[in-house]
Coordinates of C-alpha atoms in Angstrom, one line a residue:
M111 CA 0.0 0.0 0.0
K112 CA 1.0 3.6 -0.5
T113 CA -0.3 7.0 0.5
C114 CA -1.4 9.8 -1.9
A115 CA 0.9 12.8 -1.5
N116 CA -1.9 15.2 -2.2
C117 CA -4.8 14.1 0.1
G118 CA -3.3 11.3 2.3
H119 CA -5.7 8.7 1.0
T120 CA -4.5 5.1 1.2
M121 CA -3.9 3.6 -2.3
N122 CA -2.9 0.2 -3.8
D123 CA 0.7 0.0 -5.0
Q124 CA -0.4 -0.4 -8.6
D125 CA -2.7 2.7 -8.6
V126 CA -1.6 5.5 -10.9
F127 CA -4.4 7.9 -9.9
C128 CA -5.6 8.5 -6.3
T129 CA -9.1 7.0 -6.0
N130 CA -10.1 9.8 -3.7
C131 CA -8.8 13.0 -5.2
G132 CA -7.6 11.9 -8.7
A133 CA -4.0 13.1 -8.2
M134 CA -1.3 11.2 -10.1
S135 CA 1.0 9.1 -8.0
L136 CA 3.8 7.0 -9.6
E137 CA 5.8 6.5 -6.5
N138 CA 5.6 3.4 -4.3
T139 CA 6.2 4.8 -0.8
E140 CA 5.8 1.5 1.1
S141 CA 7.1 -1.2 -1.2
P142 CA 10.8 -0.4 -1.9
A143 CA 11.3 -3.9 -3.4
A144 CA 9.0 -3.2 -6.4
A145 CA 10.7 -2.5 -9.7
P146 CA 10.6 1.1 -10.8
I147 CA 8.8 2.0 -14.0
A148 CA 11.2 3.2 -16.6
T149 CA 10.0 6.4 -18.4
P150 CA 11.9 8.2 -21.1
E151 CA 13.1 11.7 -20.3
P152 CA 12.7 14.6 -22.8
T153 CA 15.9 16.0 -24.1
A154 CA 14.8 19.0 -26.1
A155 CA 12.9 21.0 -23.5
P156 CA 13.4 21.4 -19.8
T157 CA 10.9 19.4 -17.7
P158 CA 8.3 21.8 -16.1
E159 CA 7.5 21.4 -12.4
V160 CA 4.4 19.4 -11.9
A161 CA 1.8 21.5 -10.1
P162 CA 0.1 19.8 -7.2
T163 CA -3.4 18.5 -8.0
P164 CA -6.1 20.5 -6.2
A165 CA -7.9 18.4 -3.7
A166 CA -11.4 17.3 -4.8
P167 CA -14.3 17.2 -2.4
Q168 CA -14.1 14.0 -0.2
G169 CA -16.4 11.3 -1.3
G170 CA -17.3 7.8 -0.3
G171 CA -17.0 6.1 -3.7
K172 CA -16.1 2.5 -3.7
G173 CA -14.0 0.4 -6.0
I174 CA -12.0 2.4 -8.5
G175 CA -13.8 5.6 -7.6
K176 CA -15.6 8.3 -9.6
V177 CA -12.6 10.5 -10.2
A178 CA -10.4 7.5 -11.0
I179 CA -12.8 6.4 -13.6
L180 CA -12.7 9.7 -15.4
A181 CA -8.9 10.0 -15.0
A182 CA -8.3 6.6 -16.4
I183 CA -10.3 7.3 -19.6
A184 CA -9.3 11.0 -20.0
V185 CA -6.6 10.0 -22.4
V186 CA -9.3 9.5 -24.9
V187 CA -9.9 13.3 -25.0
L188 CA -6.1 13.9 -25.4
V189 CA -6.1 11.4 -28.3
V190 CA -9.0 13.4 -29.8
A191 CA -6.9 16.5 -29.6
V192 CA -3.9 14.9 -31.4
F193 CA -5.8 12.9 -34.0
G194 CA -9.0 14.9 -34.3
I195 CA -8.2 17.4 -37.0
T196 CA -10.5 15.8 -39.5
G197 CA -12.9 16.9 -42.2
A198 CA -16.5 15.9 -42.9
L199 CA -17.7 12.4 -42.2
K200 CA -16.8 10.3 -45.2
G201 CA -18.3 6.9 -44.4
G202 CA -22.0 7.9 -44.2
D203 CA -22.4 6.1 -40.8
D204 CA -23.8 8.8 -38.5
S205 CA -24.2 6.6 -35.5
F206 CA -22.1 7.2 -32.3
A207 CA -19.8 4.4 -33.3
G208 CA -19.5 5.6 -36.9
V209 CA -18.7 9.2 -35.8
Q210 CA -16.1 8.0 -33.4
R211 CA -14.7 5.6 -36.0
E212 CA -14.2 8.5 -38.4
F213 CA -13.0 10.9 -35.7
L214 CA -10.6 8.7 -33.7
L215 CA -9.8 5.6 -35.6
D216 CA -9.2 6.9 -39.1
S217 CA -7.2 9.9 -37.8
G218 CA -5.2 7.6 -35.5
V219 CA -4.4 5.2 -38.4
T220 CA -3.2 8.2 -40.5
Y221 CA -1.0 9.3 -37.6
V222 CA 0.5 5.8 -37.2
E223 CA 1.2 5.6 -40.9
Q224 CA 2.9 9.0 -40.8
L225 CA 5.1 7.9 -37.9
V226 CA 6.1 4.7 -39.8
D227 CA 6.9 6.7 -42.9
Q228 CA 9.1 9.1 -40.9
Y229 CA 10.9 6.1 -39.2
N230 CA 11.5 4.4 -42.6
A231 CA 12.8 7.7 -44.1
M232 CA 15.3 8.2 -41.2
T233 CA 16.5 4.6 -41.6
N234 CA 17.1 5.3 -45.3
L235 CA 18.9 8.6 -45.3
S236 CA 21.8 9.8 -47.4
T237 CA 22.9 13.5 -47.4
D238 CA 25.8 15.9 -46.8
I239 CA 25.3 18.3 -43.8
T240 CA 27.2 21.4 -42.9
M241 CA 26.6 22.9 -39.4
T242 CA 27.7 26.4 -38.5
V243 CA 27.1 28.6 -35.4
E244 CA 26.8 32.4 -34.8
T245 CA 26.4 34.1 -31.4
G246 CA 25.9 37.7 -32.4
V247 CA 28.9 38.6 -30.3
P248 CA 31.8 39.9 -32.5
E249 CA 34.5 38.6 -30.3
Y250 CA 33.2 35.1 -30.5
D251 CA 32.0 35.2 -34.1
A252 CA 35.5 36.1 -35.2
Y253 CA 36.5 32.6 -34.2
L254 CA 33.4 31.1 -35.6
D255 CA 33.8 32.7 -39.0
G256 CA 35.0 29.9 -41.3
T257 CA 34.2 27.3 -38.5
A258 CA 32.0 24.5 -39.4
L259 CA 31.3 20.8 -39.0
R260 CA 30.9 19.1 -42.3
M261 CA 29.3 15.6 -42.3
G262 CA 28.4 13.0 -44.8
L263 CA 25.6 10.9 -43.3
E264 CA 24.1 7.6 -44.4
T265 CA 21.6 5.5 -42.4
Q266 CA 20.0 2.1 -43.1
R267 CA 18.4 -0.4 -40.8
D268 CA 21.5 -2.5 -40.8
A269 CA 24.3 0.0 -41.7
F270 CA 25.5 3.5 -40.7
A271 CA 28.3 5.8 -41.9
L272 CA 29.5 9.2 -40.9
D273 CA 32.3 11.1 -42.5
A274 CA 32.9 14.2 -40.4
T275 CA 35.4 17.1 -40.7
L276 CA 35.8 19.8 -38.0
Q277 CA 36.9 23.1 -39.6
L278 CA 38.2 26.0 -37.5
M279 CA 38.5 29.4 -39.0
G280 CA 38.9 28.0 -42.5
S281 CA 41.4 25.2 -41.5
D282 CA 40.6 21.5 -41.1
V283 CA 41.6 20.4 -37.6
L284 CA 40.1 16.9 -37.3
H285 CA 38.7 14.4 -39.8
G286 CA 37.2 11.0 -39.0
V287 CA 35.1 8.3 -40.5
V288 CA 33.0 5.8 -38.6
A289 CA 31.0 3.1 -40.2
L290 CA 28.9 0.1 -39.1
D291 CA 28.2 -2.6 -41.7
D292 CA 27.0 -6.1 -41.1
G293 CA 28.1 -5.8 -37.4
M294 CA 31.6 -4.6 -38.2
L295 CA 32.4 -1.2 -36.7
T296 CA 35.2 0.7 -38.4
L297 CA 36.9 4.0 -37.2
A298 CA 39.5 5.9 -39.3
M299 CA 41.3 9.2 -38.6
P300 CA 43.7 9.6 -41.6
E301 CA 45.4 12.8 -40.4
I302 CA 46.3 11.2 -37.1
T303 CA 47.1 7.6 -37.9
D304 CA 47.3 5.3 -41.0
N305 CA 45.5 2.6 -39.1
R306 CA 41.8 1.7 -39.4
Y307 CA 40.4 0.5 -36.1
V308 CA 37.8 -2.3 -36.4
L309 CA 35.6 -4.1 -33.9
D310 CA 33.4 -7.1 -34.8
L311 CA 30.3 -6.5 -32.7
K312 CA 28.9 -9.9 -33.5
Q313 CA 32.0 -11.6 -32.3
L314 CA 32.0 -9.4 -29.2
I315 CA 28.4 -10.3 -28.4
Y316 CA 29.2 -14.0 -28.9
E317 CA 32.2 -13.8 -26.5
N318 CA 30.2 -12.1 -23.8
T319 CA 26.9 -13.9 -24.1
G320 CA 27.5 -17.0 -26.2
I321 CA 24.8 -15.9 -28.7
E322 CA 25.6 -16.1 -32.4
V323 CA 24.0 -13.0 -33.9
T324 CA 23.2 -13.2 -37.6
E325 CA 22.1 -9.6 -38.1
L326 CA 22.4 -6.3 -36.2
A327 CA 19.6 -4.2 -37.5
L328 CA 16.8 -1.9 -36.4
P329 CA 13.3 -3.4 -36.6
E330 CA 11.3 -3.1 -39.8
L331 CA 8.0 -1.5 -39.1
S332 CA 4.9 -2.6 -41.0
K333 CA 2.1 0.0 -41.4
G334 CA -0.3 -2.8 -42.2
T335 CA 0.3 -4.8 -39.1
M336 CA 0.2 -1.7 -36.8
T337 CA -2.9 -0.2 -38.2
A338 CA -4.7 -3.6 -38.2
L339 CA -4.0 -4.0 -34.5
L340 CA -5.2 -0.5 -33.8
K341 CA -8.4 -1.2 -35.7
S342 CA -9.1 -4.5 -34.1
Y343 CA -8.8 -3.2 -30.5
F344 CA -10.8 -0.1 -31.3
E345 CA -13.6 -2.2 -32.6
V346 CA -13.6 -4.3 -29.4
V347 CA -14.2 -1.1 -27.4
I348 CA -16.5 0.8 -29.7
A349 CA -18.8 -2.2 -30.1
T350 CA -19.9 -1.4 -26.5
A351 CA -22.0 1.5 -27.9
T352 CA -25.4 0.3 -29.1
E353 CA -28.8 1.7 -29.8
D354 CA -29.7 0.7 -26.2
N355 CA -27.1 2.8 -24.4
V356 CA -26.7 5.7 -26.8
T357 CA -29.2 8.6 -26.9
V358 CA -29.4 10.5 -30.1
E359 CA -30.8 14.0 -30.1
K360 CA -31.0 15.8 -33.5
N361 CA -31.4 19.5 -34.2
Q362 CA -29.9 20.4 -30.8
E363 CA -28.1 23.6 -29.6
I364 CA -24.6 22.3 -28.8
E365 CA -22.8 24.7 -26.4
L366 CA -19.1 25.1 -26.6
P367 CA -18.6 27.1 -23.4
Y368 CA -14.8 27.4 -23.4
L369 CA -14.8 28.7 -27.0
G370 CA -17.9 30.9 -26.3
E371 CA -19.9 29.5 -29.2
T372 CA -23.1 27.6 -29.8
V373 CA -23.8 25.4 -32.9
K374 CA -26.7 23.4 -34.1
G375 CA -26.4 19.7 -34.7
T376 CA -26.7 16.2 -33.3
R377 CA -25.9 15.3 -29.7
Y378 CA -25.0 11.7 -28.8
V379 CA -24.9 10.6 -25.1
F380 CA -23.3 7.2 -24.5
Q381 CA -24.1 5.8 -21.0
P382 CA -23.1 2.1 -20.7
T383 CA -24.7 -0.2 -18.1
A384 CA -22.6 -2.3 -15.8
K385 CA -23.2 -5.3 -18.0
D386 CA -22.1 -3.3 -21.1
V387 CA -18.7 -2.5 -19.5
E388 CA -18.3 -6.0 -18.2
N389 CA -18.9 -7.5 -21.6
M390 CA -16.5 -5.1 -23.2
L391 CA -13.7 -6.1 -20.8
L392 CA -14.5 -9.7 -21.3
R393 CA -14.2 -9.2 -25.1
L394 CA -10.9 -7.4 -24.6
A395 CA -9.7 -10.3 -22.4
D396 CA -10.6 -12.7 -25.2
A397 CA -8.8 -10.6 -27.7
L398 CA -5.6 -10.4 -25.6
E399 CA -5.6 -14.1 -25.0
Q400 CA -6.2 -15.2 -28.6
D401 CA -4.4 -12.4 -30.5
E402 CA -1.4 -14.1 -32.2
D403 CA -0.9 -11.0 -34.3
L404 CA -0.1 -8.8 -31.3
R405 CA 2.4 -11.3 -30.0
E406 CA 4.0 -11.8 -33.4
F407 CA 4.3 -8.1 -33.9
V408 CA 6.2 -7.6 -30.7
L409 CA 8.4 -10.6 -31.6
S410 CA 9.0 -9.1 -35.0
L411 CA 10.6 -6.0 -33.4
A412 CA 13.4 -8.2 -32.2
G413 CA 14.0 -9.4 -35.8
N414 CA 16.9 -11.8 -36.1
N415 CA 18.2 -10.6 -32.7
L416 CA 15.6 -12.5 -30.6
A417 CA 18.2 -14.3 -28.5
L418 CA 20.0 -11.1 -27.8
V419 CA 16.8 -9.3 -26.8
E420 CA 16.0 -12.2 -24.4
V421 CA 19.4 -11.7 -22.7
A422 CA 18.8 -8.0 -22.5
L423 CA 15.4 -8.5 -20.9
N424 CA 16.6 -11.3 -18.7
V425 CA 14.0 -13.8 -20.0
E426 CA 14.5 -17.3 -21.3
D427 CA 11.8 -17.4 -23.9
L428 CA 10.3 -14.1 -25.0
D429 CA 7.5 -15.7 -26.9
A430 CA 6.4 -17.7 -23.9
T431 CA 6.8 -14.6 -21.6
L432 CA 4.6 -12.5 -23.9
Q433 CA 1.9 -15.1 -24.0
Q434 CA 2.1 -15.5 -20.2
S435 CA 1.8 -11.7 -19.8
L436 CA -1.2 -11.5 -22.1
D437 CA -2.8 -14.5 -20.3
E438 CA -2.3 -12.8 -17.0
A439 CA -3.7 -9.5 -18.3
A440 CA -6.8 -11.4 -19.7
A441 CA -7.3 -13.2 -16.4
S442 CA -7.1 -9.9 -14.5
L443 CA -9.7 -8.3 -16.8
R444 CA -12.0 -11.3 -16.4
E445 CA -11.6 -11.2 -12.6
S446 CA -12.4 -7.5 -12.2
A447 CA -14.7 -7.0 -15.2
A448 CA -17.9 -7.2 -13.1
E449 CA -16.6 -4.9 -10.4
I450 CA -15.3 -2.3 -12.8
G451 CA -18.6 -2.4 -14.8
Q452 CA -20.6 -1.8 -11.6
D453 CA -18.2 1.0 -10.5
V454 CA -18.6 2.7 -13.9
A455 CA -22.4 2.3 -13.8
D456 CA -22.6 3.5 -10.2
A457 CA -20.5 6.6 -11.1
G458 CA -23.0 7.4 -13.9
F459 CA -20.3 7.7 -16.5
T460 CA -21.3 9.4 -19.7
W461 CA -19.6 10.2 -23.0
T462 CA -21.2 13.0 -24.9
V463 CA -20.4 13.8 -28.6
G464 CA -21.6 16.9 -30.5
Y465 CA -21.7 16.6 -34.3
A466 CA -22.4 19.7 -36.5
D467 CA -21.5 20.8 -40.0
G468 CA -20.2 17.4 -41.0
R469 CA -17.7 16.9 -38.2
V470 CA -17.3 16.4 -34.4
C471 CA -17.3 19.7 -32.5
Y472 CA -17.6 18.4 -28.9
Q473 CA -16.4 15.4 -26.9
G474 CA -17.0 15.3 -23.2
L475 CA -16.4 12.7 -20.5
G476 CA -18.4 13.1 -17.3
L477 CA -20.7 11.8 -14.6
A478 CA -24.5 11.7 -15.0
G479 CA -26.1 14.9 -13.8
E480 CA -22.8 16.8 -13.5
R481 CA -20.8 19.0 -15.8
D482 CA -18.4 17.1 -18.1
T483 CA -15.0 16.7 -16.6
Y484 CA -12.6 16.2 -19.6
V485 CA -13.7 18.1 -22.7
Y486 CA -12.7 18.7 -26.3
E487 CA -14.3 21.6 -28.2
S488 CA -13.8 22.7 -31.8
A489 CA -15.2 25.6 -33.7
G490 CA -14.7 27.4 -37.0
K491 CA -13.6 26.3 -40.5
E492 CA -10.1 25.6 -41.5
S493 CA -10.1 28.0 -44.4
Q494 CA -11.3 30.9 -42.1
G495 CA -9.7 30.0 -38.8
R496 CA -10.4 26.9 -36.6
R497 CA -10.0 26.6 -32.8
D498 CA -9.6 23.4 -30.8
V499 CA -9.2 23.0 -27.1
V500 CA -8.9 20.2 -24.5
Y501 CA -9.6 21.1 -20.9
M502 CA -10.4 19.8 -17.5
D503 CA -13.4 21.1 -15.5
Y504 CA -14.0 18.7 -12.6
L505 CA -13.5 21.4 -9.9
P506 CA -15.5 24.3 -11.1
E507 CA -15.5 26.0 -7.7
E508 CA -11.7 26.4 -8.0
G509 CA -12.1 28.8 -11.0
E510 CA -11.9 28.7 -14.8
P511 CA -11.6 25.3 -16.5
A512 CA -7.9 24.2 -16.8
A513 CA -6.9 24.0 -20.5
L514 CA -4.5 21.3 -21.4
L515 CA -4.1 22.0 -25.1
E516 CA -5.2 24.9 -27.3
V517 CA -4.9 25.0 -31.1
E518 CA -5.7 27.8 -33.5
Y519 CA -5.0 27.5 -37.1
T520 CA -5.9 28.1 -40.7
K521 CA -5.3 25.9 -43.8
S522 CA -4.7 27.2 -47.3
G523 CA -4.1 24.5 -49.9
G524 CA -2.1 21.9 -48.0
A525 CA -0.3 24.3 -45.7
Y526 CA -1.1 25.1 -42.1
S527 CA -0.5 28.3 -40.1
G528 CA -1.4 28.8 -36.5
T529 CA -0.5 28.3 -32.8
T530 CA -0.5 25.3 -30.6
T531 CA -0.2 25.7 -26.8
M532 CA 0.4 23.0 -24.3
K533 CA -0.7 23.9 -20.7
E534 CA -0.4 22.5 -17.2
W535 CA -3.4 23.5 -15.0
G536 CA -4.1 26.4 -17.4
E537 CA -0.6 27.8 -17.5
P538 CA 1.4 27.5 -20.7
I539 CA 4.5 25.2 -20.7
L540 CA 5.1 25.1 -24.4
T541 CA 3.9 27.2 -27.3
M542 CA 4.5 26.5 -31.0
E543 CA 3.7 29.0 -33.7
Y544 CA 4.0 27.8 -37.3
Q545 CA 3.6 29.4 -40.7
D546 CA 3.0 27.7 -44.1
I547 CA 3.7 24.2 -42.8
D548 CA 2.9 21.4 -45.3
P549 CA 3.2 17.9 -43.6
E550 CA 3.5 16.3 -47.0
K551 CA 6.6 18.3 -48.0
L552 CA 9.6 17.2 -45.9
S553 CA 13.2 18.2 -45.9
P554 CA 16.0 15.6 -46.2
L555 CA 16.2 15.6 -42.4
G556 CA 12.5 14.9 -42.1
S557 CA 11.2 18.4 -41.1
A558 CA 8.2 20.0 -42.8
Y559 CA 9.2 23.2 -44.8
G560 CA 8.0 26.4 -43.2
S561 CA 8.6 28.6 -40.1
Y562 CA 8.3 27.7 -36.5
T563 CA 8.6 29.5 -33.2
F564 CA 8.8 27.4 -30.0
T565 CA 8.5 29.1 -26.6
I566 CA 9.3 27.0 -23.5
Y567 CA 8.2 28.2 -20.1
D568 CA 9.9 27.0 -17.0
Y569 CA 9.8 28.4 -13.5
G570 CA 8.9 31.9 -14.6
T571 CA 11.6 32.0 -17.3
E572 CA 11.3 31.6 -21.1
M573 CA 13.4 30.2 -23.9
T574 CA 12.5 30.8 -27.5
V575 CA 13.6 28.7 -30.5
E576 CA 12.9 30.0 -34.0
M577 CA 13.3 27.6 -36.8
N578 CA 13.0 28.1 -40.5
V579 CA 13.2 25.2 -42.9
E580 CA 13.5 26.5 -46.5
K581 CA 15.1 25.7 -49.8
S582 CA 18.5 27.2 -50.2
A583 CA 19.2 29.5 -53.2
G584 CA 22.3 27.4 -54.1
G585 CA 20.4 24.1 -53.8
G586 CA 19.7 21.9 -50.8
T587 CA 17.8 22.9 -47.7
D588 CA 18.6 25.2 -44.8
H589 CA 17.5 24.5 -41.3
V590 CA 18.1 27.7 -39.3
M591 CA 17.5 27.6 -35.5
T592 CA 17.8 30.7 -33.3
F593 CA 17.9 30.4 -29.5
T594 CA 17.0 33.4 -27.4
G595 CA 15.4 34.2 -24.0
D596 CA 16.3 34.7 -20.4
D597 CA 16.4 31.0 -19.7
F598 CA 18.9 30.5 -22.6
Y599 CA 21.0 33.4 -21.3
S600 CA 21.2 32.0 -17.8
S601 CA 22.2 28.6 -19.2
T602 CA 24.8 29.8 -21.8
G603 CA 25.7 33.4 -21.1
F604 CA 24.7 34.4 -24.6
D605 CA 21.8 36.6 -25.5
G606 CA 21.2 34.4 -28.5
L607 CA 22.7 31.7 -30.7
T608 CA 22.0 30.8 -34.3
L609 CA 22.6 27.2 -35.5
R610 CA 22.4 26.5 -39.2
L611 CA 22.2 23.0 -40.8
H612 CA 22.5 22.9 -44.5
S613 CA 21.6 19.5 -46.1
T614 CA 22.1 18.7 -49.8
D615 CA 19.7 17.0 -52.2
K616 CA 22.5 14.6 -53.2
D617 CA 23.7 11.4 -51.7
A618 CA 26.3 11.6 -49.0
T619 CA 30.0 12.0 -49.7
I620 CA 31.7 9.3 -47.7
Q621 CA 35.1 7.8 -48.4
M622 CA 36.6 5.3 -46.0
P623 CA 40.4 5.9 -46.0
E624 CA 42.8 3.0 -46.8
G625 CA 45.0 1.7 -44.0
D626 CA 46.1 -1.3 -41.9
E627 CA 43.3 -2.8 -39.9
V628 CA 43.8 -3.0 -36.1
D629 CA 41.3 -5.0 -34.1
I630 CA 40.3 -2.9 -31.1
S631 CA 39.3 -6.0 -29.2
S632 CA 42.9 -7.2 -29.2
M633 CA 44.2 -3.9 -27.8
T634 CA 45.2 -3.7 -24.1
D635 CA 44.0 -0.9 -21.8
D636 CA 47.4 0.8 -22.3
D637 CA 47.0 0.6 -26.0
L638 CA 43.6 2.3 -25.8
I639 CA 44.9 5.0 -23.5
E640 CA 47.8 5.6 -25.9
L641 CA 45.3 6.0 -28.8
S642 CA 43.2 8.4 -26.9
M643 CA 46.2 10.6 -26.0
L644 CA 47.3 10.5 -29.7
I645 CA 43.9 11.8 -30.8
Q646 CA 43.9 14.5 -28.0
N647 CA 47.4 15.7 -28.7
S648 CA 46.8 15.8 -32.5
L649 CA 43.7 17.9 -32.0
M650 CA 45.5 20.3 -29.6
E651 CA 48.4 20.7 -32.1
S652 CA 45.9 21.5 -34.9
L653 CA 44.1 24.0 -32.8
S654 CA 47.3 25.7 -31.6
S655 CA 48.5 25.9 -35.2
V656 CA 45.3 27.6 -36.4
L657 CA 45.2 30.0 -33.5
S658 CA 48.9 31.0 -33.8
T659 CA 48.5 31.7 -37.5
T660 CA 45.5 33.9 -36.8
Y661 CA 47.3 36.1 -34.3
E662 CA 50.5 36.5 -36.4

């Protein structure tokens, strides 16, 4: 058991949200032996401080609790915000399930397909890149004039090559080539040594694990498999909505209170019974237990490296472990299906959808007889200016609803212009302004052409990043990023910094130098230290030579 840090309520160890106040709690305060949950940390933006969750009125709800029910499914509204930029209903199915299928599923499939396309593009890249930096400070820019990092870059699922040259004030000071092909890693620095240093990663893995690796490669993602899985599980859930538990009210005034507008259309109110929810969970349990496609998809991510992945995950048989995990999840769902269904029914859970002018304009999750708690609203036309917002409104006495995401944009042709703001309890943490962005037109580095301005808010300070992605007059593409703001100054001491990446439209220029091959795995620690000192001394000599020439 653990205790909610916000209200002091006793919680089960596995609970993510407090069943009393709804506050998120990922810490296990009374079970130190439990394995921590690994979560990726963002690298591009500082992590904002998480504001404490306001305490909700105390209640005597049983089971998973009213607030916990809403919190657990609030992710649906966030998914709506991400995927919900859709046009008119195409399929002609104007039922609740049909509207949600068009609004959520079709947009979600498109998003997955775009992610797979970007992944495949980044694993099949070949271009030359030149990176330069300016600070706006003459004393520093004098050194940066003629200073650049030139790179030839090639990426494939099973191979990688980088040919890089550091240029300082017009003179090359360091050149190196690193490549990975069929498990063989090669490093060459022709100005420092005539040797080429190689390391057979397959052999290294075999010596350390006893596993014979046939291929070292990133997984190959299949759009068809991923979208089929998404569709199958969506249908399991949406089948819960029937004529018996969905109320359809046509020609209704649909209020969009946050946006301050009212539209006329159809209102759907989905209120499942305890049996509806129980049957849905039982269907989900059956799907998990019988779904060979899901298990095979996860196994396919390991590719020919299944044995290596099993060692990394400390499991003897990944296939059997996956099946056991799915069976246990299915058993857990079956065991708790009736209780969860009753809790949802007792809480009076409702899902309201507003549909007007050929598209969804409102999605709201709430409890019967109360104001919707998690809400999505949309108003306006893309050609004239559209506004979308996701907000929380489960503590109206605390003040205005707390927006989580606000989007304002226009669309002309295939290009978007507008502003997206992410918020935490109504306060902005990240704002992105964009101009003439066409998601279908990408640079060699995978960025959509156009102009962006990112503003990051952290502890009362700001950092702004302006980025322009545009075709260069001399050919290729320029990615120009300018960093400013008080937070950037406090971190670097500069008022601003401009980073320019120029990528070509041609294949990368990479040439592995000739030389005697030296197996790194056969080198002693003293040999490795000697090589490191050789590289360091050579670099310092080159820098000293350039600087001394400059001051003569």
